CSV table of C-alpha atoms in Angstrom, one decimal:
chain,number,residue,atom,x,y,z
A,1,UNK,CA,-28.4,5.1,-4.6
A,2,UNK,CA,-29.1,4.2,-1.1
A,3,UNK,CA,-26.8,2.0,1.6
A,4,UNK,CA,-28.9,-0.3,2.8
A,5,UNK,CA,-26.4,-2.7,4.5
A,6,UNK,CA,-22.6,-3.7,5.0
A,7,UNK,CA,-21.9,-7.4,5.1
A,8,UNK,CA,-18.3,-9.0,5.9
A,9,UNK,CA,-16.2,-12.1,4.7
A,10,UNK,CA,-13.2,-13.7,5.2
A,11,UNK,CA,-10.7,-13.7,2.0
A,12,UNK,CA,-7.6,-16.6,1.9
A,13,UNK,CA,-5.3,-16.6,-0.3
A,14,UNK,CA,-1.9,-18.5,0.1
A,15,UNK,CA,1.1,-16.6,-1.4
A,16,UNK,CA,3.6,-18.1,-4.0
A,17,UNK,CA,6.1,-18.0,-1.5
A,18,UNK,CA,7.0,-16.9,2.6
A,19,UNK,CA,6.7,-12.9,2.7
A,20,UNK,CA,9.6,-11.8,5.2
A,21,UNK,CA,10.8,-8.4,6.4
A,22,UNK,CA,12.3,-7.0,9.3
A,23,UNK,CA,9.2,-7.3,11.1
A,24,UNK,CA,7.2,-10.4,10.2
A,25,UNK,CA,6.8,-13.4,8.3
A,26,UNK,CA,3.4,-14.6,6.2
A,27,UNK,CA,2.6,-17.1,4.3
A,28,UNK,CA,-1.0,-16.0,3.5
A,29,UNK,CA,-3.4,-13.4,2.6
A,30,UNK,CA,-5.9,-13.1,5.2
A,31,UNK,CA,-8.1,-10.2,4.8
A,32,UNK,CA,-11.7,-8.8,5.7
A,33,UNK,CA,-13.6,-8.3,2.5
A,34,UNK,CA,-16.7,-5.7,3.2
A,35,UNK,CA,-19.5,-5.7,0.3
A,36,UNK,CA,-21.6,-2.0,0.7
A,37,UNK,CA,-25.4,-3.2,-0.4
A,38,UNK,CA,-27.7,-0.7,-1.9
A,39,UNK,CA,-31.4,0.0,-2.6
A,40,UNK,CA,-30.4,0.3,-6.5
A,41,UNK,CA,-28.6,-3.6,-5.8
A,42,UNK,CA,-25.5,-2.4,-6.4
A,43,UNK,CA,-22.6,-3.5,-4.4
A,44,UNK,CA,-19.3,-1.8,-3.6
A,45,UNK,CA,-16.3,-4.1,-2.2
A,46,UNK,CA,-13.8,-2.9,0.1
A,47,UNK,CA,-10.9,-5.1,2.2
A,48,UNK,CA,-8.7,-4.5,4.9
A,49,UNK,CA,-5.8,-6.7,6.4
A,50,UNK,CA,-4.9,-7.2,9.9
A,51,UNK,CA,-1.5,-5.5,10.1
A,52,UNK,CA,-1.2,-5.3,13.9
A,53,UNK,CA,2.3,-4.4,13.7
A,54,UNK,CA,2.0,-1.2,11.2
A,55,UNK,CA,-1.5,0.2,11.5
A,56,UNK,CA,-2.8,-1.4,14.8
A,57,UNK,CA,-5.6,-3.1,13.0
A,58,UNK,CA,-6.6,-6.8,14.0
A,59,UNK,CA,-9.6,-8.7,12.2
A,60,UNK,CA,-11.9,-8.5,15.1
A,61,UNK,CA,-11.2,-4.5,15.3
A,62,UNK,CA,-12.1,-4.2,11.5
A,63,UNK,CA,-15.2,-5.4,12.0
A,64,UNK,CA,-15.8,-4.1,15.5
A,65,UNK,CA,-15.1,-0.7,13.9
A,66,UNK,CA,-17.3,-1.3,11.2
A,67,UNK,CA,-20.4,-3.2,12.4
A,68,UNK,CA,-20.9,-1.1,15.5
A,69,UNK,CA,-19.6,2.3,14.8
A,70,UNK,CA,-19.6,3.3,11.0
A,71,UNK,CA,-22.4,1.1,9.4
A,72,UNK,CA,-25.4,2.7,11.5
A,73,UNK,CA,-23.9,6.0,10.7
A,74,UNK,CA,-24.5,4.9,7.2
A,75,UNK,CA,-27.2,3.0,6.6
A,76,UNK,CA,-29.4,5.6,4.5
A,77,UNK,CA,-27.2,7.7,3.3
A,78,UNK,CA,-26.7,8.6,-0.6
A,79,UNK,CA,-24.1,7.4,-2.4
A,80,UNK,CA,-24.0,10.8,-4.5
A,81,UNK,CA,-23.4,13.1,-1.5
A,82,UNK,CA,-20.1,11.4,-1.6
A,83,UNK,CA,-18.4,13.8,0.7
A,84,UNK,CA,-20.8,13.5,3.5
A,85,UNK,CA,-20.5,9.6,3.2
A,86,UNK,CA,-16.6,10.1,3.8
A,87,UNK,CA,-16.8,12.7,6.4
A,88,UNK,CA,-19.1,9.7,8.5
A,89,UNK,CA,-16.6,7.3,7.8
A,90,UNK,CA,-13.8,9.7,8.8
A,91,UNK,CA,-15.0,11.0,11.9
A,92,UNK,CA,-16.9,8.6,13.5
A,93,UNK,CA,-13.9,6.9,15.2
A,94,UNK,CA,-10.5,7.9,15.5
A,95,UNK,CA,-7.4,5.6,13.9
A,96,UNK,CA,-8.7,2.0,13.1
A,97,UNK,CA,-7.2,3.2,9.3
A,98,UNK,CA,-7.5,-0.4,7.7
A,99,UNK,CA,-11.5,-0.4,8.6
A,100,UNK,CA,-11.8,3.2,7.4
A,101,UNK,CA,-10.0,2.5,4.0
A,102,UNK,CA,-12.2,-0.8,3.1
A,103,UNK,CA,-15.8,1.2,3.9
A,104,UNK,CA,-14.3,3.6,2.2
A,105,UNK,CA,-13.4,2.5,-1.1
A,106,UNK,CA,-16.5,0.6,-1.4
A,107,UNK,CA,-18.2,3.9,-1.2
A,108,UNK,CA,-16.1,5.2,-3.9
A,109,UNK,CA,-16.4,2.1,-5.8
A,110,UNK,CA,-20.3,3.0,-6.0
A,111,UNK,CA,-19.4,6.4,-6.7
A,112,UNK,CA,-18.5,5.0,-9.7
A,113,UNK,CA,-20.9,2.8,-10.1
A,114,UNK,CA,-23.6,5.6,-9.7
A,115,UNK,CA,-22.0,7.6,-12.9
A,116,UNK,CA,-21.2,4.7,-15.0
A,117,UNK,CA,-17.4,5.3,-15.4
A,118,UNK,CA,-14.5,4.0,-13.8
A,119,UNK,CA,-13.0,5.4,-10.5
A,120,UNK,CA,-9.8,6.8,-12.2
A,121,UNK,CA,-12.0,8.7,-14.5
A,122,UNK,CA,-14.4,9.8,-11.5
A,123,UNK,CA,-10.8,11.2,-9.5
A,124,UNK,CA,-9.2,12.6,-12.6
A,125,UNK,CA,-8.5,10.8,-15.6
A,126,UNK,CA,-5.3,9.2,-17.1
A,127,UNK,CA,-3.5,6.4,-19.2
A,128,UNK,CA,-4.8,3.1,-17.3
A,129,UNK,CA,-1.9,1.4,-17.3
A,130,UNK,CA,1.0,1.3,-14.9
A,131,UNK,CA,4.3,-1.0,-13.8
A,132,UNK,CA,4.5,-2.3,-10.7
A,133,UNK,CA,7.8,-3.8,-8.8
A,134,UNK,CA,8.2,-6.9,-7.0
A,135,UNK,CA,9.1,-7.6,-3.3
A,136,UNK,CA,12.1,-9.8,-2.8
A,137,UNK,CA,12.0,-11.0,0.8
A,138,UNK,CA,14.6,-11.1,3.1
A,139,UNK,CA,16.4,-14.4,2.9
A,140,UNK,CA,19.8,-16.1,2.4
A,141,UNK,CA,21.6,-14.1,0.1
A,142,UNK,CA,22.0,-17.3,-2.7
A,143,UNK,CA,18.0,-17.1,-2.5
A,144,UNK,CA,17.8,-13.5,-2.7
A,145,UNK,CA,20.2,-13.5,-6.0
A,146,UNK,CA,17.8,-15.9,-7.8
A,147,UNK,CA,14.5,-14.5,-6.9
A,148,UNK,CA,15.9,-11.2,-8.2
A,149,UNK,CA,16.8,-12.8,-11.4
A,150,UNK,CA,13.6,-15.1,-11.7
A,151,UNK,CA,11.4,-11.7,-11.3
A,152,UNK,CA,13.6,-9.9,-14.3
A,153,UNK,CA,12.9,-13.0,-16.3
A,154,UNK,CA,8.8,-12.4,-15.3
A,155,UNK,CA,9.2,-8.9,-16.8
A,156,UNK,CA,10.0,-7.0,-13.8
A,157,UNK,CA,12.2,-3.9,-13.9
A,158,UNK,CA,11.9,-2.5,-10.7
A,159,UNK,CA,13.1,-4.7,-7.1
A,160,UNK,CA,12.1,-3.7,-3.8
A,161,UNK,CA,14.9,-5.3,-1.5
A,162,UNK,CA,13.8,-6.5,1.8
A,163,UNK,CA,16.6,-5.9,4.5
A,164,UNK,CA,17.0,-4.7,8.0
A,165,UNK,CA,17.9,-7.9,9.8
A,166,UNK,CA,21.4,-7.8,10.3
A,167,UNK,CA,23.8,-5.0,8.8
A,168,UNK,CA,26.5,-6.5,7.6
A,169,UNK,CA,24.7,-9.8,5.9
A,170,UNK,CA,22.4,-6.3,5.0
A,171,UNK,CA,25.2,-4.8,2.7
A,172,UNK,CA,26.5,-8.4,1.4
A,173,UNK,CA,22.6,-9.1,0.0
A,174,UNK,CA,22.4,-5.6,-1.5
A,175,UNK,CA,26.1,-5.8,-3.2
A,176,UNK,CA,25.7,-9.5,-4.5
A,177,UNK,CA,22.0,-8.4,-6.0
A,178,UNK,CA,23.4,-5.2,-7.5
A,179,UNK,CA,25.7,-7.4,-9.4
A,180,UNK,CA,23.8,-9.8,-10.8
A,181,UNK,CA,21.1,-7.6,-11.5
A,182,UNK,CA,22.8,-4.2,-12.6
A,183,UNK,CA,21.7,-2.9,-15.9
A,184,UNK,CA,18.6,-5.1,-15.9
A,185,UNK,CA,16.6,-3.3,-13.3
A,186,UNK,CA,16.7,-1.1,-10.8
A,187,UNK,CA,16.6,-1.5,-6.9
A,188,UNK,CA,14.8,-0.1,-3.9
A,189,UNK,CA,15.5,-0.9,0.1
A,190,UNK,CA,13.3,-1.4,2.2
A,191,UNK,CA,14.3,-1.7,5.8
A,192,UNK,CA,11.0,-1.6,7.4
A,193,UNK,CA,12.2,0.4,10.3
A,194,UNK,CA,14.7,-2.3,11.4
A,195,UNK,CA,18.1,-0.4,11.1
A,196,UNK,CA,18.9,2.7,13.2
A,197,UNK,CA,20.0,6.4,12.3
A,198,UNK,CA,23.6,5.9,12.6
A,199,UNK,CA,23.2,2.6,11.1
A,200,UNK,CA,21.3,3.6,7.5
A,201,UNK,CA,24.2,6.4,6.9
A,202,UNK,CA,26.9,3.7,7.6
A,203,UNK,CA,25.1,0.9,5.2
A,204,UNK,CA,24.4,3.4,2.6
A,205,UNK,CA,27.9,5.1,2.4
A,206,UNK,CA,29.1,1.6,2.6
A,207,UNK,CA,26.5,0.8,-0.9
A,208,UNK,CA,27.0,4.3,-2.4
A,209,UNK,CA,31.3,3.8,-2.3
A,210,UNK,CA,30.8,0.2,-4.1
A,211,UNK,CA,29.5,1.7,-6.7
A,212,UNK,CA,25.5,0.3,-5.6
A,213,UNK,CA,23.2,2.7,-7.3
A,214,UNK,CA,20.2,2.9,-5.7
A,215,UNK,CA,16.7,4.3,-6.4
A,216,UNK,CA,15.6,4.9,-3.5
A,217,UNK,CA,15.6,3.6,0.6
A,218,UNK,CA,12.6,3.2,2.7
A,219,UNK,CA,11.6,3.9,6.0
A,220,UNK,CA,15.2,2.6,7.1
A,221,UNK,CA,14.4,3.9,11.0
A,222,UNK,CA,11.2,3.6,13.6
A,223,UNK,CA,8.2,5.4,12.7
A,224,UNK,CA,8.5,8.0,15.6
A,225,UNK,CA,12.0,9.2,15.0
A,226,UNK,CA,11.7,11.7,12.6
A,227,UNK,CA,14.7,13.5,13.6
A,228,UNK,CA,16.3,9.5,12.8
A,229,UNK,CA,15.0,10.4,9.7
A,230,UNK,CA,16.3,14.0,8.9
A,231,UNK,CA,19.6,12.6,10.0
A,232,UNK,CA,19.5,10.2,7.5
A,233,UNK,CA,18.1,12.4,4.5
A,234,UNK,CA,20.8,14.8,5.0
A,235,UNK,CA,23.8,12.6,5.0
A,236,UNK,CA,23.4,10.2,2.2
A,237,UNK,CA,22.9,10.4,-1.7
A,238,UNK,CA,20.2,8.2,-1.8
A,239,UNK,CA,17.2,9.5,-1.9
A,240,UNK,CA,15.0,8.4,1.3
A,241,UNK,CA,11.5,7.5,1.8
A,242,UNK,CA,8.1,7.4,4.2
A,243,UNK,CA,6.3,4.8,5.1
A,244,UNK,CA,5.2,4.1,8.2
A,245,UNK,CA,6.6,7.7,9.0
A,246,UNK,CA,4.0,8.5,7.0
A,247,UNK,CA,0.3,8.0,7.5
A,248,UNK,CA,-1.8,10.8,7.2
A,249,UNK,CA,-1.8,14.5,6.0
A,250,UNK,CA,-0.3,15.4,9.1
A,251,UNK,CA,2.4,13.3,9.1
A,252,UNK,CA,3.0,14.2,5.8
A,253,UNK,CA,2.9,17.6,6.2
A,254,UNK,CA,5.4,17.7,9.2
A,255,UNK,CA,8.3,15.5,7.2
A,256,UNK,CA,8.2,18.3,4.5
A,257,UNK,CA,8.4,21.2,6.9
A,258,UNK,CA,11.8,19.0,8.6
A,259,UNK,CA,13.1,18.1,5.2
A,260,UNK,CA,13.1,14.5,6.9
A,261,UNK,CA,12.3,12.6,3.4
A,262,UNK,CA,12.7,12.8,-0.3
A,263,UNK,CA,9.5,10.4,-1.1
A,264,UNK,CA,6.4,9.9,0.5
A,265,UNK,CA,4.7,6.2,0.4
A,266,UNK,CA,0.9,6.2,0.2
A,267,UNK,CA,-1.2,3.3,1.4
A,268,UNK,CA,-4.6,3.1,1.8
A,269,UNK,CA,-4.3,0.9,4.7
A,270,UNK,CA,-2.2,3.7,6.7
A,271,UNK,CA,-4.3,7.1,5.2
A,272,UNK,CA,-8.0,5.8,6.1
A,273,UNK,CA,-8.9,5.7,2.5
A,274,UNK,CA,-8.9,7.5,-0.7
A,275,UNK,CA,-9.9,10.5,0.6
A,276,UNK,CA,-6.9,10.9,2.7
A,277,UNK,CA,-4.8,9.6,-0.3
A,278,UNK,CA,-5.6,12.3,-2.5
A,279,UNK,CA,-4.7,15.1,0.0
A,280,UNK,CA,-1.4,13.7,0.7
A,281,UNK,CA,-0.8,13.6,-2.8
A,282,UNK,CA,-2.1,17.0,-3.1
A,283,UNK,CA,0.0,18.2,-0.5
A,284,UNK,CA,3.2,16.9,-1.9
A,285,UNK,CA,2.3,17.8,-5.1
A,286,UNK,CA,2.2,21.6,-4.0
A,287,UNK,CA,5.8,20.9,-2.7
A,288,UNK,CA,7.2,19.2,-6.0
A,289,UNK,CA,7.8,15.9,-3.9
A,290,UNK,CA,7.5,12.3,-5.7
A,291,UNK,CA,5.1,9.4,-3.9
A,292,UNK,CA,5.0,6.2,-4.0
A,293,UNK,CA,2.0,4.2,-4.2
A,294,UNK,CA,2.0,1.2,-2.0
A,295,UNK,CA,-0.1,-1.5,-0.6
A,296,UNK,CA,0.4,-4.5,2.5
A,297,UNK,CA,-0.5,-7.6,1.6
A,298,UNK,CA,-3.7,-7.1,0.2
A,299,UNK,CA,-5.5,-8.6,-3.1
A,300,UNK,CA,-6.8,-7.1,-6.1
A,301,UNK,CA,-9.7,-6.0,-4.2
A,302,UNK,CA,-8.0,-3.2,-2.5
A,303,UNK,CA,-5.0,-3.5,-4.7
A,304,UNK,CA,-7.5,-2.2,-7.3
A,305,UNK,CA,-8.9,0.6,-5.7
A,306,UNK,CA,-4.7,1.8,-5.4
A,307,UNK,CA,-4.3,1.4,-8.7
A,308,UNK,CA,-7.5,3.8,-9.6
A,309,UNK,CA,-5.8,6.4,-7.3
A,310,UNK,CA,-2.1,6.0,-9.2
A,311,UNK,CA,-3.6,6.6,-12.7
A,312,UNK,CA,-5.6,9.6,-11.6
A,313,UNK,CA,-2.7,11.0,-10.0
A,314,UNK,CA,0.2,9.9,-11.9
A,315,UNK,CA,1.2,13.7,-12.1
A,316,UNK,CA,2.6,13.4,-8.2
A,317,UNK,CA,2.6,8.7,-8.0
A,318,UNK,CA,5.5,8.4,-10.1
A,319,UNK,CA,6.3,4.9,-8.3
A,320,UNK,CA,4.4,1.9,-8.1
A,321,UNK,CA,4.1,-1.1,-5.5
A,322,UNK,CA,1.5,-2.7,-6.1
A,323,UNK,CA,2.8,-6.2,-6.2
A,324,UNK,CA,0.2,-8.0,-3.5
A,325,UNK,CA,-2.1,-9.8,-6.6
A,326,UNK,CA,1.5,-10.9,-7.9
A,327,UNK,CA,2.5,-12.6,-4.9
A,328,UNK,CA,-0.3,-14.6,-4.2
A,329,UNK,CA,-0.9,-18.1,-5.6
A,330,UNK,CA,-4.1,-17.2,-7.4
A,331,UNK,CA,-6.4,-14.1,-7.9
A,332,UNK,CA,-9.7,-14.7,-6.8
A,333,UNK,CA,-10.8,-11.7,-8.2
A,334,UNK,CA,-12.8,-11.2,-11.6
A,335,UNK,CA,-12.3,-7.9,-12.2
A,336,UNK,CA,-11.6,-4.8,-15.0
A,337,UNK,CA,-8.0,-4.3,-13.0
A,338,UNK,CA,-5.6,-6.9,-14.6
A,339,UNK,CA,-2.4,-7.7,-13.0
A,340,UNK,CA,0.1,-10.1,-15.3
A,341,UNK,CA,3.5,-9.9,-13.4
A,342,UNK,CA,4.6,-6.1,-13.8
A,343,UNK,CA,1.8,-4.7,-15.7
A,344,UNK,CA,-1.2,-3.3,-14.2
A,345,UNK,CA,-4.3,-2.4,-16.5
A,346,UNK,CA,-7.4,-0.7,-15.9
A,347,UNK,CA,-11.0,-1.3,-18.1
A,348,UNK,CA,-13.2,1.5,-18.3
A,349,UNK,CA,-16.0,-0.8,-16.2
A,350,UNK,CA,-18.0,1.4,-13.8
A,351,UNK,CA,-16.3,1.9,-10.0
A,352,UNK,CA,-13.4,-0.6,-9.3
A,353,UNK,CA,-14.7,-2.7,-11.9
A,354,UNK,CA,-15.5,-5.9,-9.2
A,355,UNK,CA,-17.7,-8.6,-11.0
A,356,UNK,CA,-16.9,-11.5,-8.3
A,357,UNK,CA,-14.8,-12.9,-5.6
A,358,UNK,CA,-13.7,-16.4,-5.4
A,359,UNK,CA,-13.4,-18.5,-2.3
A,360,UNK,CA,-15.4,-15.2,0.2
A,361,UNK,CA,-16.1,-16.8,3.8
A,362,UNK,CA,-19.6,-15.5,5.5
A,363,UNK,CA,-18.6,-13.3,8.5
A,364,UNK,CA,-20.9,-12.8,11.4
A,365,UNK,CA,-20.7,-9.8,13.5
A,366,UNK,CA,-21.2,-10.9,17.4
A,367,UNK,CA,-24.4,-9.4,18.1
């Protein structure tokens, strides 16, 4: 099985309601879809959003990245000398992390394909069936409250809390969900980088001496500041997690040695890929540290592909969010991966499991 030519599309999908964090508001998925054609006429699919403000990665870079550096690299080469496929994908460019993760995991979707058994299989093994949470967006606090309770009532046990905006209204939003929601699910922060050091310790000591009991609290500083983040990690109960701190082995690697996290958050979007993925797992698995397994606002095309990953390595992913497919309007994918609100379930179809995609725009590279 042979590559014997990448082709792009445009994906739309309009979400169920406005995504807001401390960083952005979106109303829409937008994503590049890649399909990986062979000589066998197979087809792997990959995607990749444009998450300028995390990863750096716009549409027109995706392709760029794709079309003119890592396809000619590829065109030709055999699907079953995986390793080699990866290590062109890896090296041919440096960052552009989005682009690398959607050639990528078409690859490995072929992989699969090539073997006839599904990816988790092909990376592992494991029970194909997870729990996801569910984003609650940053908001008026009244709105907050009743998302929160309109996602219990859709079977979700698990609340990522979206904060960051303002301190104070920060701790009111946390304390009123707590107490509408206590005993009926559990609840994770997210401040997407928007409080600082000094800040998190005060909010959380605030949360922790109400009685808030909190699962966990994500990347609650800027990326960069690591030493932000050791400050943090040693001065509050709550057990604190990387993201954006977080992208690669490296990264990963140099948190552990500065005891500046409790969690690590794996996304393909910010690792390059699945390649990448599994050594970060790997690594914190050698260190006895939990990740999470996360995604941007991506479909089930990618969303997919994450899931794969978490069941192969649910030894070290002990936390899921993988929520994207549930916040969109519609799924637009026919696939072997089934998301229905909290549940995610794997078939044992070949690769990702991809039959068709709904609503795929025709991309043109400029020539």
């Amino acid at each position: 099985m042979k590559i014997t030519d990448i082709k792009f599309a445009m994906l739309r999908v309009p979400l169920k309601t406005p995504f807001k964090t401390a960083l952005r508001t979106v109303e829409s998925i937008e994503d590049i879809v890649i399909m990986v054609h062979t000589d066998t006429g197979h087809i792997g699919y990959g995607e990749a959003p444009a998450t300028a403000v995390i990863t750096g990665d716009t549409h027109g870079s995706i392709i760029e990245a794709i079309d003119r550096i890592m396809k000619p690299k590829l065109i030709g080469q055999d699907i079953a000398d995986l390793n080699h496929v990866v290590g062109l994908i890896q090296n041919g460019i440096i960052r552009n992390y989005s682009a690398k993760a959607a050639v990528e995991m078409a690859v490995y979707d072929l992989w699969g394909q090539l073997y006839d058994a599904p990816l988790y299989k092909m990376l592992g093994g494991g029970v194909p069936t997870i729990s996801t949470d569910i984003t609650i967006s940053v908001d008026y606090i009244d709105k907050m409250v009743t998302d929160s309770l309109e996602a219990i009532d859709r079977g979700f046990e698990t609340l990522k809390i979206k904060v960051g905006k303002d301190i104070g209204v920060d701790i009111e939003r946390v304390k009123a969900i707590y107490a509408a929601v206590e005993g009926k699910a559990l609840l994770r922060l997210d401040a997407n980088q928007g409080w600082t050091p000094k800040e998190a310790v005060y909010a959380l000591h605030k949360l922790e001496d109400a009685g808030v009991r909190l699962e966990l609290v994500e990347q609650p500083v800027k990326a960069r500041d690591l030493d932000g983040m050791k400050f943090i990690t040693e001065r509050v109960n709550t057990p604190v997690m990387a993201d954006e701190s977080s992208f690669g082995p490296r990264e990963v690697i140099e948190l552990i040695k500065m005891r500046a996290a409790d969690i690590i958050n794996i996304k393909l979007m910010k690792t390059g890929g699945i390649s990448n993925a599994i050594k970060i797992a790997d690594i914190c698995s050698v260190y006895d540290m939990q990740c999470m397994i996360g995604c941007m606002l991506e479909s089930s095309i990618s969303v997919s592909a994450a899931a794969h990953l978490a069941v192969a390595k649910s030894n070290v992913i002990t936390k899921i969010d993988l929520d994207g497919p549930s916040l969109c309007a519609f799924d637009p994918v026919d696939g072997s991966v089934k998301f229905k609100d909290a549940e995610i379930s794997i078939s044992d179809a070949p690769g990702l499991g991809i039959k068709s995609i709904q609503g795929l725009e025709a991309l043109t590279p400029r020539s």
